[in-house]
Short mmCIF file of N, CA and C in Angstrom, two decimals:
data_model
loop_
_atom_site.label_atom_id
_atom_site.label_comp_id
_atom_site.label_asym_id
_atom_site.label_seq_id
_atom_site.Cartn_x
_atom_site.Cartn_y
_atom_site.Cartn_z
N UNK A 1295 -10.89 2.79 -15.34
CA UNK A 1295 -9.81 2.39 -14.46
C UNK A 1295 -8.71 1.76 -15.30
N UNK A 1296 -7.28 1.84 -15.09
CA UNK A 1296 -6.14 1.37 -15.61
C UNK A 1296 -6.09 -0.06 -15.31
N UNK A 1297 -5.53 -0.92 -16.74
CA UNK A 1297 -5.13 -1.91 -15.85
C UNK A 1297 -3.58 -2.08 -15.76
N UNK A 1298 -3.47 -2.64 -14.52
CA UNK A 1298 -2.55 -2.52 -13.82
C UNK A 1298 -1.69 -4.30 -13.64
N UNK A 1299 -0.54 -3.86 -14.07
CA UNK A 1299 0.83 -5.18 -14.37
C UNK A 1299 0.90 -5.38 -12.68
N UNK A 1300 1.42 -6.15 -12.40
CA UNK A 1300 1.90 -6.40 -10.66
C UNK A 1300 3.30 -5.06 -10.32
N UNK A 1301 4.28 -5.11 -11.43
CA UNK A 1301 5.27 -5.05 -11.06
C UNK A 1301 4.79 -3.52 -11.47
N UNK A 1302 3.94 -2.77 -12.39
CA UNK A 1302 4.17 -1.38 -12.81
C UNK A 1302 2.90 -0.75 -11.44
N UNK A 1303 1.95 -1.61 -10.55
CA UNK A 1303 1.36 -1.26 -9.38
C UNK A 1303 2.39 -0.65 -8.22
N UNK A 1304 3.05 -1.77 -8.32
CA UNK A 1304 4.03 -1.76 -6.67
C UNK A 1304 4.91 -0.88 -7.20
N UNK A 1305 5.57 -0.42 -8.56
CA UNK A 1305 6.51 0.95 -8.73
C UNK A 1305 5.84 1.75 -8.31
N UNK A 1306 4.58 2.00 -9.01
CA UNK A 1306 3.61 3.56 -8.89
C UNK A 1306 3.70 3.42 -7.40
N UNK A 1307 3.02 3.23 -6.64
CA UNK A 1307 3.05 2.73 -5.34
C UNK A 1307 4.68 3.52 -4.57
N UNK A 1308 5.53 2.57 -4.80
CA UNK A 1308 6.74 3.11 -4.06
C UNK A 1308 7.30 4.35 -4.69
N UNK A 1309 7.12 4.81 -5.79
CA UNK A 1309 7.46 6.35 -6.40
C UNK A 1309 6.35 7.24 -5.80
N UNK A 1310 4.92 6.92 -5.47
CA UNK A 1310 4.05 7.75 -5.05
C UNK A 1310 4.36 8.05 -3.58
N UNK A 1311 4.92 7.44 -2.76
CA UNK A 1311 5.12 7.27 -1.07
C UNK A 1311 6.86 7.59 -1.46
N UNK A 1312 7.41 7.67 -2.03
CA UNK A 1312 8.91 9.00 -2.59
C UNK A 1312 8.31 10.13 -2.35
N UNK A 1313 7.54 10.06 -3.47
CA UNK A 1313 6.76 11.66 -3.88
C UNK A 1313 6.78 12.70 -2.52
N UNK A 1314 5.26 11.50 -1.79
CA UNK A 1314 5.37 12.53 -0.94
C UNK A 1314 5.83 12.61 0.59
N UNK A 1315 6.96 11.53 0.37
CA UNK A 1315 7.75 11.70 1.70
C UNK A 1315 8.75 12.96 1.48
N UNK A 1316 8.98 13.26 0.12
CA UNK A 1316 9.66 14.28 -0.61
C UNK A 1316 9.27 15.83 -0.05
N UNK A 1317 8.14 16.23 0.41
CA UNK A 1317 7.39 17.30 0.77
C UNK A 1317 7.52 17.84 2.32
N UNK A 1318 8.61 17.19 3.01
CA UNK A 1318 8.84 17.33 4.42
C UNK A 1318 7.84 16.74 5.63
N UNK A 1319 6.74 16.19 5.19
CA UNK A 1319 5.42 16.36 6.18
C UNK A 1319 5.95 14.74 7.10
N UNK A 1320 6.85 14.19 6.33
CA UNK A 1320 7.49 13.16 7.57
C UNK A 1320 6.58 11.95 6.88
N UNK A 1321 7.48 10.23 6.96
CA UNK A 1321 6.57 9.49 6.49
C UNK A 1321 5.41 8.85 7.10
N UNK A 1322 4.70 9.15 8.14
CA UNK A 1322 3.23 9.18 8.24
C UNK A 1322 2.34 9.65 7.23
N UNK A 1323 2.65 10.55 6.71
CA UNK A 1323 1.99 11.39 5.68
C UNK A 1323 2.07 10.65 4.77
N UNK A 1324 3.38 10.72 4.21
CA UNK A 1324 3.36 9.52 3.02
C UNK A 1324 2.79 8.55 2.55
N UNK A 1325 2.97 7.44 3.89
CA UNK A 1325 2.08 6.01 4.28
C UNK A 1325 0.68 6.51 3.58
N UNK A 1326 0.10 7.14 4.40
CA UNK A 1326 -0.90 7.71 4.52
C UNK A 1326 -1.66 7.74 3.07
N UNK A 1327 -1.08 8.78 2.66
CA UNK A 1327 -1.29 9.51 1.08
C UNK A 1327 -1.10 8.32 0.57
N UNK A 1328 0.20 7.46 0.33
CA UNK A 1328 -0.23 6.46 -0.52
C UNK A 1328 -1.40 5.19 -0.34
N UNK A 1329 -1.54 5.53 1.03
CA UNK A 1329 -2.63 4.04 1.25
C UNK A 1329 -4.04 4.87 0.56
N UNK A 1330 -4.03 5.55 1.04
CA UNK A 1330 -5.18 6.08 0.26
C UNK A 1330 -5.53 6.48 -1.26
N UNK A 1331 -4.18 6.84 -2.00
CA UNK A 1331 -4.74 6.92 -3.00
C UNK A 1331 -4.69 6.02 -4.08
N UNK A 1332 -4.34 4.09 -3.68
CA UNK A 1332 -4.14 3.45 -4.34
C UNK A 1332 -4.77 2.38 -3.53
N UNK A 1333 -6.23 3.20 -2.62
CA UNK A 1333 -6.95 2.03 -2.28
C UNK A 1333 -8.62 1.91 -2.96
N UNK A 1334 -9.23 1.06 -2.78
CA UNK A 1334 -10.06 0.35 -3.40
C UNK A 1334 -10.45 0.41 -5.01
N UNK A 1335 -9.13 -0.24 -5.86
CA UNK A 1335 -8.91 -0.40 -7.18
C UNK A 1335 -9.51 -1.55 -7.99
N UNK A 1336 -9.76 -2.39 -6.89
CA UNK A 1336 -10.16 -3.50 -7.25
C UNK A 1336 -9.44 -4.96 -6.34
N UNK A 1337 -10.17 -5.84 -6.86
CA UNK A 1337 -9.50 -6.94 -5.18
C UNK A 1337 -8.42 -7.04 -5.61
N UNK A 1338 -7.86 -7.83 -6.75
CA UNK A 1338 -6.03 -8.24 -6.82
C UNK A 1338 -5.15 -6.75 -6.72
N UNK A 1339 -5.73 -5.50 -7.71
CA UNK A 1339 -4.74 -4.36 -6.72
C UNK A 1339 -4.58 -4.17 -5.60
N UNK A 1340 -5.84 -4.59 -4.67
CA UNK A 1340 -6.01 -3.90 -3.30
C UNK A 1340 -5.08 -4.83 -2.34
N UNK A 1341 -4.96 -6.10 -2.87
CA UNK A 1341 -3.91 -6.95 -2.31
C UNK A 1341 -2.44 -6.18 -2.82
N UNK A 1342 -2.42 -5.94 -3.78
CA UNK A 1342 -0.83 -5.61 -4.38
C UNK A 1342 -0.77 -4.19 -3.73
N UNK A 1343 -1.64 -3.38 -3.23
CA UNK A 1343 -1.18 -1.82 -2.94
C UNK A 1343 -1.00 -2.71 -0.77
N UNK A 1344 -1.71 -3.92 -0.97
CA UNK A 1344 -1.33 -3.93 0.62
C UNK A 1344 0.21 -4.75 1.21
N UNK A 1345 0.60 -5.25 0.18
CA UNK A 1345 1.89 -5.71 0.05
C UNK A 1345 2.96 -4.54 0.11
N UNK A 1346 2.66 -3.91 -1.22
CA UNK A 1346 3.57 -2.85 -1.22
C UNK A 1346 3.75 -1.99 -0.18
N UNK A 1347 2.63 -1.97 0.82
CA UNK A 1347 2.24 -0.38 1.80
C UNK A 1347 3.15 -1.23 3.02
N UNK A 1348 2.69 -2.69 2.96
CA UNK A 1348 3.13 -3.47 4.45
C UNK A 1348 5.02 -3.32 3.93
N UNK A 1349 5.30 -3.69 2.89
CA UNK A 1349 6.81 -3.48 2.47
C UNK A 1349 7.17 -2.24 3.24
N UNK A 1350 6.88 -1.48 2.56
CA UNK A 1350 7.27 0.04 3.01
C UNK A 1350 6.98 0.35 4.54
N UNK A 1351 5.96 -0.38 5.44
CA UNK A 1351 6.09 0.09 6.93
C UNK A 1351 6.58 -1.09 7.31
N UNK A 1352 7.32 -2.23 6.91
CA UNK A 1352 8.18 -3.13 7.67
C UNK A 1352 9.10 -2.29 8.10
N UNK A 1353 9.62 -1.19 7.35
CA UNK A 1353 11.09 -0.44 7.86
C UNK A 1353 10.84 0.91 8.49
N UNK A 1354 9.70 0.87 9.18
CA UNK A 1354 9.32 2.18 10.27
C UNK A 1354 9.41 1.53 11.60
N UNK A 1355 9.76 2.38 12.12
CA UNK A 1355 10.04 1.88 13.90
C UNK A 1355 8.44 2.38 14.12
N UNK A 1356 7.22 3.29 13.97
CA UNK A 1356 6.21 2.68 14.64
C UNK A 1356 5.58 2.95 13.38
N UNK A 1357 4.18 2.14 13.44
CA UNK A 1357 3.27 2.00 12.35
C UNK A 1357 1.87 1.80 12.85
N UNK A 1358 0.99 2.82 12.30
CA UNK A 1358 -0.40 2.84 12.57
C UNK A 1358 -1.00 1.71 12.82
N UNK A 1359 -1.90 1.18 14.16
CA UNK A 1359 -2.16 -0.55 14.00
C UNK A 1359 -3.68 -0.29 12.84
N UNK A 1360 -4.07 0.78 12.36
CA UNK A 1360 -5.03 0.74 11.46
C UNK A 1360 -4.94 0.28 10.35
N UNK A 1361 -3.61 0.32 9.83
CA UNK A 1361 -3.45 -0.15 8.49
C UNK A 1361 -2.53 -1.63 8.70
N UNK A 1362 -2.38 -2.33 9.53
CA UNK A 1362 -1.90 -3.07 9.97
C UNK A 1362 -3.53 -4.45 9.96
N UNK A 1363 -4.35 -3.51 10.71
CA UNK A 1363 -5.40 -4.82 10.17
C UNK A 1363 -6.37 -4.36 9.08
N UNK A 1364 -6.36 -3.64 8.47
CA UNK A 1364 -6.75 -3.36 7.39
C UNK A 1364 -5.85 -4.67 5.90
N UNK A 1365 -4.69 -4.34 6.15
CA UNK A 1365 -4.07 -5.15 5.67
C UNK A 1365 -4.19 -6.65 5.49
N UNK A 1366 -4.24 -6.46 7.27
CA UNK A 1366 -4.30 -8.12 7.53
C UNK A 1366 -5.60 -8.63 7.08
N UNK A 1367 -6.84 -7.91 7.67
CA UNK A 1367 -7.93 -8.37 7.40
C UNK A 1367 -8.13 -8.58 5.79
N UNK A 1368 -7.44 -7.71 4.82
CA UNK A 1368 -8.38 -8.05 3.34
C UNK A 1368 -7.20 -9.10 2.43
N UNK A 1369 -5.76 -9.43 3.46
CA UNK A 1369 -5.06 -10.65 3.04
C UNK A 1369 -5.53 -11.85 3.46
N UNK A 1370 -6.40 -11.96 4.44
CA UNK A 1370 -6.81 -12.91 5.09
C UNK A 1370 -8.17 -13.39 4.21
N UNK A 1371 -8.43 -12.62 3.68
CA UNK A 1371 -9.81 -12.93 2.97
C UNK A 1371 -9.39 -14.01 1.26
N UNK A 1372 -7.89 -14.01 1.52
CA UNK A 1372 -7.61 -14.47 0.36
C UNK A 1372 -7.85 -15.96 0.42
N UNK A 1373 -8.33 -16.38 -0.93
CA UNK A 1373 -8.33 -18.25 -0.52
C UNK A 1373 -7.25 -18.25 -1.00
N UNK A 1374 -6.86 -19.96 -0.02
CA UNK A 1374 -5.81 -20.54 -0.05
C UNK A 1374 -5.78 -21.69 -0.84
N UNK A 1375 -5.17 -21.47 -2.41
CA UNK A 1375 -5.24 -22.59 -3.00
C UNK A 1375 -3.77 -23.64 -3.18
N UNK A 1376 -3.80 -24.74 -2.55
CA UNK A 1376 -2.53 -25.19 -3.05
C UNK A 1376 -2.76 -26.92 -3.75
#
């Protein structure tokens, strides 16, 4: 497995959900394709691919509620250290 910078995750990430919003299939597909192929990398990626994915469907008028608590649920698992 690669390791992966914060900032060179969330590029791959938003160039991969380009890619294949690029292919006509509409961005459901996209979402889609990228949640999946930049999921279970490990826990701190899996947080950084759920940032990036929630970025990218803040600006959809509707959004799957599957990946919505998927999201939520494995941000929520984060401890809170302050």
């Amino acid at each position: 497995m690669k390791d992966w910078g914060y900032g060179e995750l969330f590029e791959a990430i938003n160039e991969s959900y380009e890619e294949f919003l690029g292919n006509g299939r509409g961005e459901k597909f996209a979402v889609a394709r990228a949640f999946n192929e930049y999921a279970n990398m490990g826990k701190i990626e899996d947080i950084i691919t759920d940032v990036a994915i929630g970025e990218i469907l803040a600006f959809h008028d509707k959004v799957f509620i599957g990946y919505i608590e998927v999201i939520t649920g494995r941000l929520s698992e984060v401890e809170k250290k302050i």
